[in-house]
PDB file of C-alpha atoms in Angstrom:
ATOM      1  CA  UNK A1329     -26.055   2.019-183.292  1.00 47.00           C
ATOM      2  CA  UNK A1330     -24.476   1.612-187.033  1.00 51.00           C
ATOM      3  CA  UNK A1331     -22.135  -1.400-185.747  1.00 57.00           C
ATOM      4  CA  UNK A1332     -18.783  -0.091-187.241  1.00 59.00           C
ATOM      5  CA  UNK A1333     -16.927   2.021-184.459  1.00 58.00           C
ATOM      6  CA  UNK A1334     -16.373   4.915-182.575  1.00 59.00           C
ATOM      7  CA  UNK A1335     -14.096   7.522-182.798  1.00 67.00           C
ATOM      8  CA  UNK A1336     -13.466  10.340-179.849  1.00 71.00           C
ATOM      9  CA  UNK A1337     -16.664  11.649-181.577  1.00 71.00           C
ATOM     10  CA  UNK A1338     -18.524   9.741-179.509  1.00 75.00           C
ATOM     11  CA  UNK A1339     -16.936  10.238-176.743  1.00 84.00           C
ATOM     12  CA  UNK A1340     -17.245  14.079-177.042  1.00 87.00           C
ATOM     13  CA  UNK A1341     -20.969  12.757-177.665  1.00 87.00           C
ATOM     14  CA  UNK A1342     -20.940  10.894-174.427  1.00 89.00           C
ATOM     15  CA  UNK A1343     -19.303  14.002-172.931  1.00 91.00           C
ATOM     16  CA  UNK A1344     -22.656  15.650-173.717  1.00 91.00           C
ATOM     17  CA  UNK A1345     -25.270  13.274-172.648  1.00 92.00           C
ATOM     18  CA  UNK A1346     -23.557  13.113-169.681  1.00 91.00           C
ATOM     19  CA  UNK A1347     -23.654  16.927-169.342  1.00 91.00           C
ATOM     20  CA  UNK A1348     -27.263  16.316-169.488  1.00 91.00           C
ATOM     21  CA  UNK A1349     -27.597  13.636-167.155  1.00 90.00           C
ATOM     22  CA  UNK A1350     -26.257  15.047-164.654  1.00 88.00           C
ATOM     23  CA  UNK A1351     -27.445  18.722-164.874  1.00 87.00           C
ATOM     24  CA  UNK A1352     -31.391  17.423-164.726  1.00 87.00           C
ATOM     25  CA  UNK A1353     -30.905  13.990-163.357  1.00 85.00           C
ATOM     26  CA  UNK A1354     -32.483  12.467-167.069  1.00 86.00           C
ATOM     27  CA  UNK A1355     -31.649  11.313-170.161  1.00 89.00           C
ATOM     28  CA  UNK A1356     -31.583  13.249-172.946  1.00 90.00           C
ATOM     29  CA  UNK A1357     -33.123  10.436-174.565  1.00 88.00           C
ATOM     30  CA  UNK A1358     -35.883   9.116-172.628  1.00 85.00           C
ATOM     31  CA  UNK A1359     -38.501   6.693-173.222  1.00 84.00           C
ATOM     32  CA  UNK A1360     -40.026   3.623-172.059  1.00 86.00           C
ATOM     33  CA  UNK A1361     -39.616   2.508-175.352  1.00 87.00           C
ATOM     34  CA  UNK A1362     -36.239   1.106-177.197  1.00 88.00           C
ATOM     35  CA  UNK A1363     -37.098   2.139-180.394  1.00 91.00           C
ATOM     36  CA  UNK A1364     -38.551   5.499-179.693  1.00 90.00           C
ATOM     37  CA  UNK A1365     -35.167   5.985-178.119  1.00 88.00           C
ATOM     38  CA  UNK A1366     -32.710   5.036-181.367  1.00 89.00           C
ATOM     39  CA  UNK A1367     -35.546   7.750-183.314  1.00 91.00           C
ATOM     40  CA  UNK A1368     -34.369  10.238-180.814  1.00 89.00           C
ATOM     41  CA  UNK A1369     -30.943   9.227-181.175  1.00 88.00           C
ATOM     42  CA  UNK A1370     -30.565   9.694-184.719  1.00 89.00           C
ATOM     43  CA  UNK A1371     -32.998  11.963-185.017  1.00 89.00           C
ATOM     44  CA  UNK A1372     -31.013  14.903-182.320  1.00 86.00           C
ATOM     45  CA  UNK A1373     -34.738  14.294-180.371  1.00 87.00           C
ATOM     46  CA  UNK A1374     -34.322  15.900-177.301  1.00 89.00           C
ATOM     47  CA  UNK A1375     -35.684  19.297-174.369  1.00 88.00           C
ATOM     48  CA  UNK A1376     -34.561  20.145-171.461  1.00 89.00           C
ATOM     49  CA  UNK A1377     -36.833  19.852-168.532  1.00 85.00           C
ATOM     50  CA  UNK A1378     -39.398  22.887-168.040  1.00 82.00           C
ATOM     51  CA  UNK A1379     -39.048  22.708-164.452  1.00 77.00           C
ATOM     52  CA  UNK A1380     -35.469  22.930-163.432  1.00 77.00           C
ATOM     53  CA  UNK A1381     -33.342  25.823-164.138  1.00 82.00           C
ATOM     54  CA  UNK A1382     -30.676  25.674-166.342  1.00 85.00           C
ATOM     55  CA  UNK A1383     -27.907  28.096-167.862  1.00 87.00           C
ATOM     56  CA  UNK A1384     -28.263  29.252-171.043  1.00 89.00           C
ATOM     57  CA  UNK A1385     -24.045  28.334-171.368  1.00 90.00           C
ATOM     58  CA  UNK A1386     -25.176  24.857-169.730  1.00 90.00           C
ATOM     59  CA  UNK A1387     -27.384  24.589-172.721  1.00 92.00           C
ATOM     60  CA  UNK A1388     -26.014  26.055-175.229  1.00 93.00           C
ATOM     61  CA  UNK A1389     -23.145  23.738-173.992  1.00 93.00           C
ATOM     62  CA  UNK A1390     -25.097  20.550-174.815  1.00 93.00           C
ATOM     63  CA  UNK A1391     -26.348  21.285-178.011  1.00 94.00           C
ATOM     64  CA  UNK A1392     -23.279  22.541-179.152  1.00 95.00           C
ATOM     65  CA  UNK A1393     -22.375  18.234-178.681  1.00 93.00           C
ATOM     66  CA  UNK A1394     -25.158  16.606-179.324  1.00 92.00           C
ATOM     67  CA  UNK A1395     -25.077  17.496-182.808  1.00 91.00           C
ATOM     68  CA  UNK A1396     -26.290  14.943-185.453  1.00 89.00           C
ATOM     69  CA  UNK A1397     -23.167  15.218-187.367  1.00 90.00           C
ATOM     70  CA  UNK A1398     -19.937  14.331-185.638  1.00 88.00           C
ATOM     71  CA  UNK A1399     -18.068  16.976-188.040  1.00 90.00           C
ATOM     72  CA  UNK A1400     -20.096  19.911-185.956  1.00 93.00           C
ATOM     73  CA  UNK A1401     -19.410  19.049-182.382  1.00 91.00           C
ATOM     74  CA  UNK A1402     -17.065  21.060-180.762  1.00 91.00           C
ATOM     75  CA  UNK A1403     -13.652  19.779-180.345  1.00 89.00           C
ATOM     76  CA  UNK A1404     -12.460  18.758-176.897  1.00 87.00           C
ATOM     77  CA  UNK A1405      -9.853  22.083-177.156  1.00 89.00           C
ATOM     78  CA  UNK A1406     -13.745  23.903-178.220  1.00 91.00           C
ATOM     79  CA  UNK A1407     -15.355  22.228-175.242  1.00 88.00           C
ATOM     80  CA  UNK A1408     -12.518  23.790-172.875  1.00 87.00           C
ATOM     81  CA  UNK A1409     -12.669  27.039-174.048  1.00 88.00           C
ATOM     82  CA  UNK A1410     -16.205  27.088-174.081  1.00 89.00           C
ATOM     83  CA  UNK A1411     -18.475  29.669-171.642  1.00 89.00           C
ATOM     84  CA  UNK A1412     -19.605  26.969-169.946  1.00 87.00           C
ATOM     85  CA  UNK A1413     -16.582  26.022-168.479  1.00 79.00           C
ATOM     86  CA  UNK A1414     -15.387  29.923-168.537  1.00 74.00           C
ATOM     87  CA  UNK A1415     -18.241  30.576-165.880  1.00 63.00           C
ATOM     88  CA  UNK A1416     -16.666  32.306-162.911  1.00 59.00           C
ATOM     89  CA  UNK A1417     -17.078  30.053-159.613  1.00 52.00           C
ATOM     90  CA  UNK A1418     -19.369  32.426-158.000  1.00 49.00           C
ATOM     91  CA  UNK A1419     -22.044  30.994-160.567  1.00 55.00           C
ATOM     92  CA  UNK A1420     -22.009  27.994-159.228  1.00 56.00           C
ATOM     93  CA  UNK A1421     -24.333  26.813-156.445  1.00 57.00           C
ATOM     94  CA  UNK A1422     -23.651  25.645-153.262  1.00 60.00           C
ATOM     95  CA  UNK A1423     -25.126  23.073-153.900  1.00 61.00           C
ATOM     96  CA  UNK A1424     -26.980  20.831-156.184  1.00 59.00           C
ATOM     97  CA  UNK A1425     -30.656  19.709-155.523  1.00 59.00           C
ATOM     98  CA  UNK A1426     -31.016  15.771-154.548  1.00 61.00           C
ATOM     99  CA  UNK A1427     -32.267  13.651-157.380  1.00 60.00           C
ATOM    100  CA  UNK A1428     -33.598  10.313-156.369  1.00 61.00           C
ATOM    101  CA  UNK A1429     -34.702   7.609-159.285  1.00 62.00           C
ATOM    102  CA  UNK A1430     -37.593   8.789-161.700  1.00 66.00           C
ATOM    103  CA  UNK A1431     -39.156   5.835-161.029  1.00 66.00           C
ATOM    104  CA  UNK A1432     -38.939   2.771-157.639  1.00 66.00           C
ATOM    105  CA  UNK A1433     -37.562  -0.184-158.790  1.00 64.00           C
ATOM    106  CA  UNK A1434     -40.099  -2.900-158.766  1.00 66.00           C
ATOM    107  CA  UNK A1435     -39.578  -6.381-156.786  1.00 67.00           C
ATOM    108  CA  UNK A1436     -38.668  -8.140-160.322  1.00 68.00           C
ATOM    109  CA  UNK A1437     -35.658  -5.173-160.678  1.00 62.00           C
ATOM    110  CA  UNK A1438     -34.908  -5.799-157.096  1.00 62.00           C
ATOM    111  CA  UNK A1439     -35.147  -9.645-157.545  1.00 65.00           C
ATOM    112  CA  UNK A1440     -33.046  -9.552-160.254  1.00 63.00           C
ATOM    113  CA  UNK A1441     -29.939  -8.533-158.144  1.00 58.00           C
ATOM    114  CA  UNK A1442     -30.926 -10.239-154.819  1.00 60.00           C
ATOM    115  CA  UNK A1443     -30.539 -13.305-157.240  1.00 61.00           C
ATOM    116  CA  UNK A1444     -27.015 -11.899-158.754  1.00 58.00           C
ATOM    117  CA  UNK A1445     -25.585 -11.411-155.388  1.00 62.00           C
ATOM    118  CA  UNK A1446     -26.636 -15.302-154.408  1.00 67.00           C
ATOM    119  CA  UNK A1447     -25.128 -16.439-157.843  1.00 64.00           C
ATOM    120  CA  UNK A1448     -22.095 -13.908-156.861  1.00 63.00           C
ATOM    121  CA  UNK A1449     -20.998 -15.301-153.500  1.00 66.00           C
ATOM    122  CA  UNK A1450     -21.686 -18.982-154.142  1.00 69.00           C
ATOM    123  CA  UNK A1451     -19.385 -18.324-156.979  1.00 65.00           C
ATOM    124  CA  UNK A1452     -16.656 -16.809-154.269  1.00 68.00           C
ATOM    125  CA  UNK A1453     -17.825 -19.654-152.128  1.00 71.00           C
ATOM    126  CA  UNK A1454     -16.437 -22.371-154.421  1.00 72.00           C
ATOM    127  CA  UNK A1455     -14.025 -20.444-155.651  1.00 71.00           C
ATOM    128  CA  UNK A1456     -12.650 -20.016-152.828  1.00 73.00           C
ATOM    129  CA  UNK A1457     -13.322 -23.442-151.995  1.00 72.00           C
ATOM    130  CA  UNK A1458     -10.947 -24.838-154.965  1.00 70.00           C
ATOM    131  CA  UNK A1459      -8.272 -22.886-153.935  1.00 67.00           C
ATOM    132  CA  UNK A1460      -7.488 -23.574-150.848  1.00 73.00           C
ATOM    133  CA  UNK A1461      -8.277 -27.230-151.837  1.00 73.00           C
ATOM    134  CA  UNK A1462      -6.003 -26.331-154.638  1.00 68.00           C
ATOM    135  CA  UNK A1463      -3.536 -25.228-151.809  1.00 66.00           C
ATOM    136  CA  UNK A1464      -2.994 -28.937-149.740  1.00 71.00           C
ATOM    137  CA  UNK A1465      -2.599 -30.414-152.979  1.00 66.00           C
ATOM    138  CA  UNK A1466       0.325 -29.021-153.941  1.00 60.00           C
ATOM    139  CA  UNK A1467       3.510 -31.078-153.646  1.00 59.00           C
ATOM    140  CA  UNK A1468       5.991 -29.075-151.820  1.00 59.00           C
ATOM    141  CA  UNK A1469       9.529 -28.858-152.922  1.00 56.00           C
ATOM    142  CA  UNK A1470      11.189 -31.776-155.270  1.00 54.00           C
ATOM    143  CA  UNK A1471       7.624 -33.142-154.541  1.00 54.00           C
ATOM    144  CA  UNK A1472       6.441 -31.832-158.304  1.00 52.00           C
ATOM    145  CA  UNK A1473       9.211 -33.607-159.616  1.00 49.00           C
ATOM    146  CA  UNK A1474       8.903 -36.916-157.960  1.00 49.00           C
ATOM    147  CA  UNK A1475       4.988 -36.772-158.606  1.00 50.00           C
ATOM    148  CA  UNK A1476       5.191 -36.495-162.289  1.00 51.00           C
ATOM    149  CA  UNK A1477       7.836 -39.065-162.658  1.00 52.00           C
ATOM    150  CA  UNK A1478       5.656 -41.238-161.287  1.00 51.00           C
ATOM    151  CA  UNK A1479       2.953 -40.517-162.968  1.00 51.00           C
ATOM    152  CA  UNK A1480       5.057 -40.939-166.465  1.00 53.00           C
ATOM    153  CA  UNK A1481       6.699 -44.866-165.207  1.00 56.00           C
ATOM    154  CA  UNK A1482       2.072 -45.567-164.158  1.00 53.00           C
ATOM    155  CA  UNK A1483       1.525 -44.660-167.886  1.00 53.00           C
ATOM    156  CA  UNK A1484       4.379 -46.932-169.361  1.00 55.00           C
ATOM    157  CA  UNK A1485       4.017 -50.081-167.060  1.00 55.00           C
ATOM    158  CA  UNK A1486       0.294 -49.776-168.293  1.00 52.00           C
ATOM    159  CA  UNK A1487       0.852 -49.203-172.305  1.00 51.00           C
ATOM    160  CA  UNK A1488       3.253 -52.679-171.970  1.00 53.00           C
ATOM    161  CA  UNK A1489       1.215 -54.244-169.862  1.00 54.00           C
ATOM    162  CA  UNK A1490      -2.690 -53.278-171.000  1.00 55.00           C
ATOM    163  CA  UNK A1491      -5.290 -54.664-168.574  1.00 54.00           C
ATOM    164  CA  UNK A1492      -7.782 -57.089-170.183  1.00 55.00           C
ATOM    165  CA  UNK A1493     -11.831 -56.763-170.793  1.00 56.00           C
ATOM    166  CA  UNK A1494     -13.497 -58.348-168.446  1.00 55.00           C
ATOM    167  CA  UNK A1495     -17.077 -58.784-169.418  1.00 50.00           C
TER     168      UNK A1495
END
């Protein structure tokens, strides 16, 4: 957000965001307003949904990663040693709850992707046609040098005998 590039600390932050999303099905810094999203990110303001059972280990893991100051975040090594990852397998659920889109897609959203697919298919058809025409027009073995020498002769003859301009 500061346009200064990124480092491994940003990758660690991303692990926190992705973990939050995988466990809740939501973005940690969510709003319909981009400005509010930016403010939430810059202040590291997020809350776990109250209606979902998320273990304390998972909550603490995310809280130790989604920290504003990069030097205070867990390192990759610390992440792997965190209790969240060292839990016994029997504590894991057999099946995760099914998550769907929070909001149904509107017509504009669907049209945008329909138009994209149509445009992509048209471009792909054009590329295939161009490739086939190029393949058909390629000279066979030995014809390329013959073609180049004919072009050179035509250029040289045109420069010696310029065509008069007709009015």
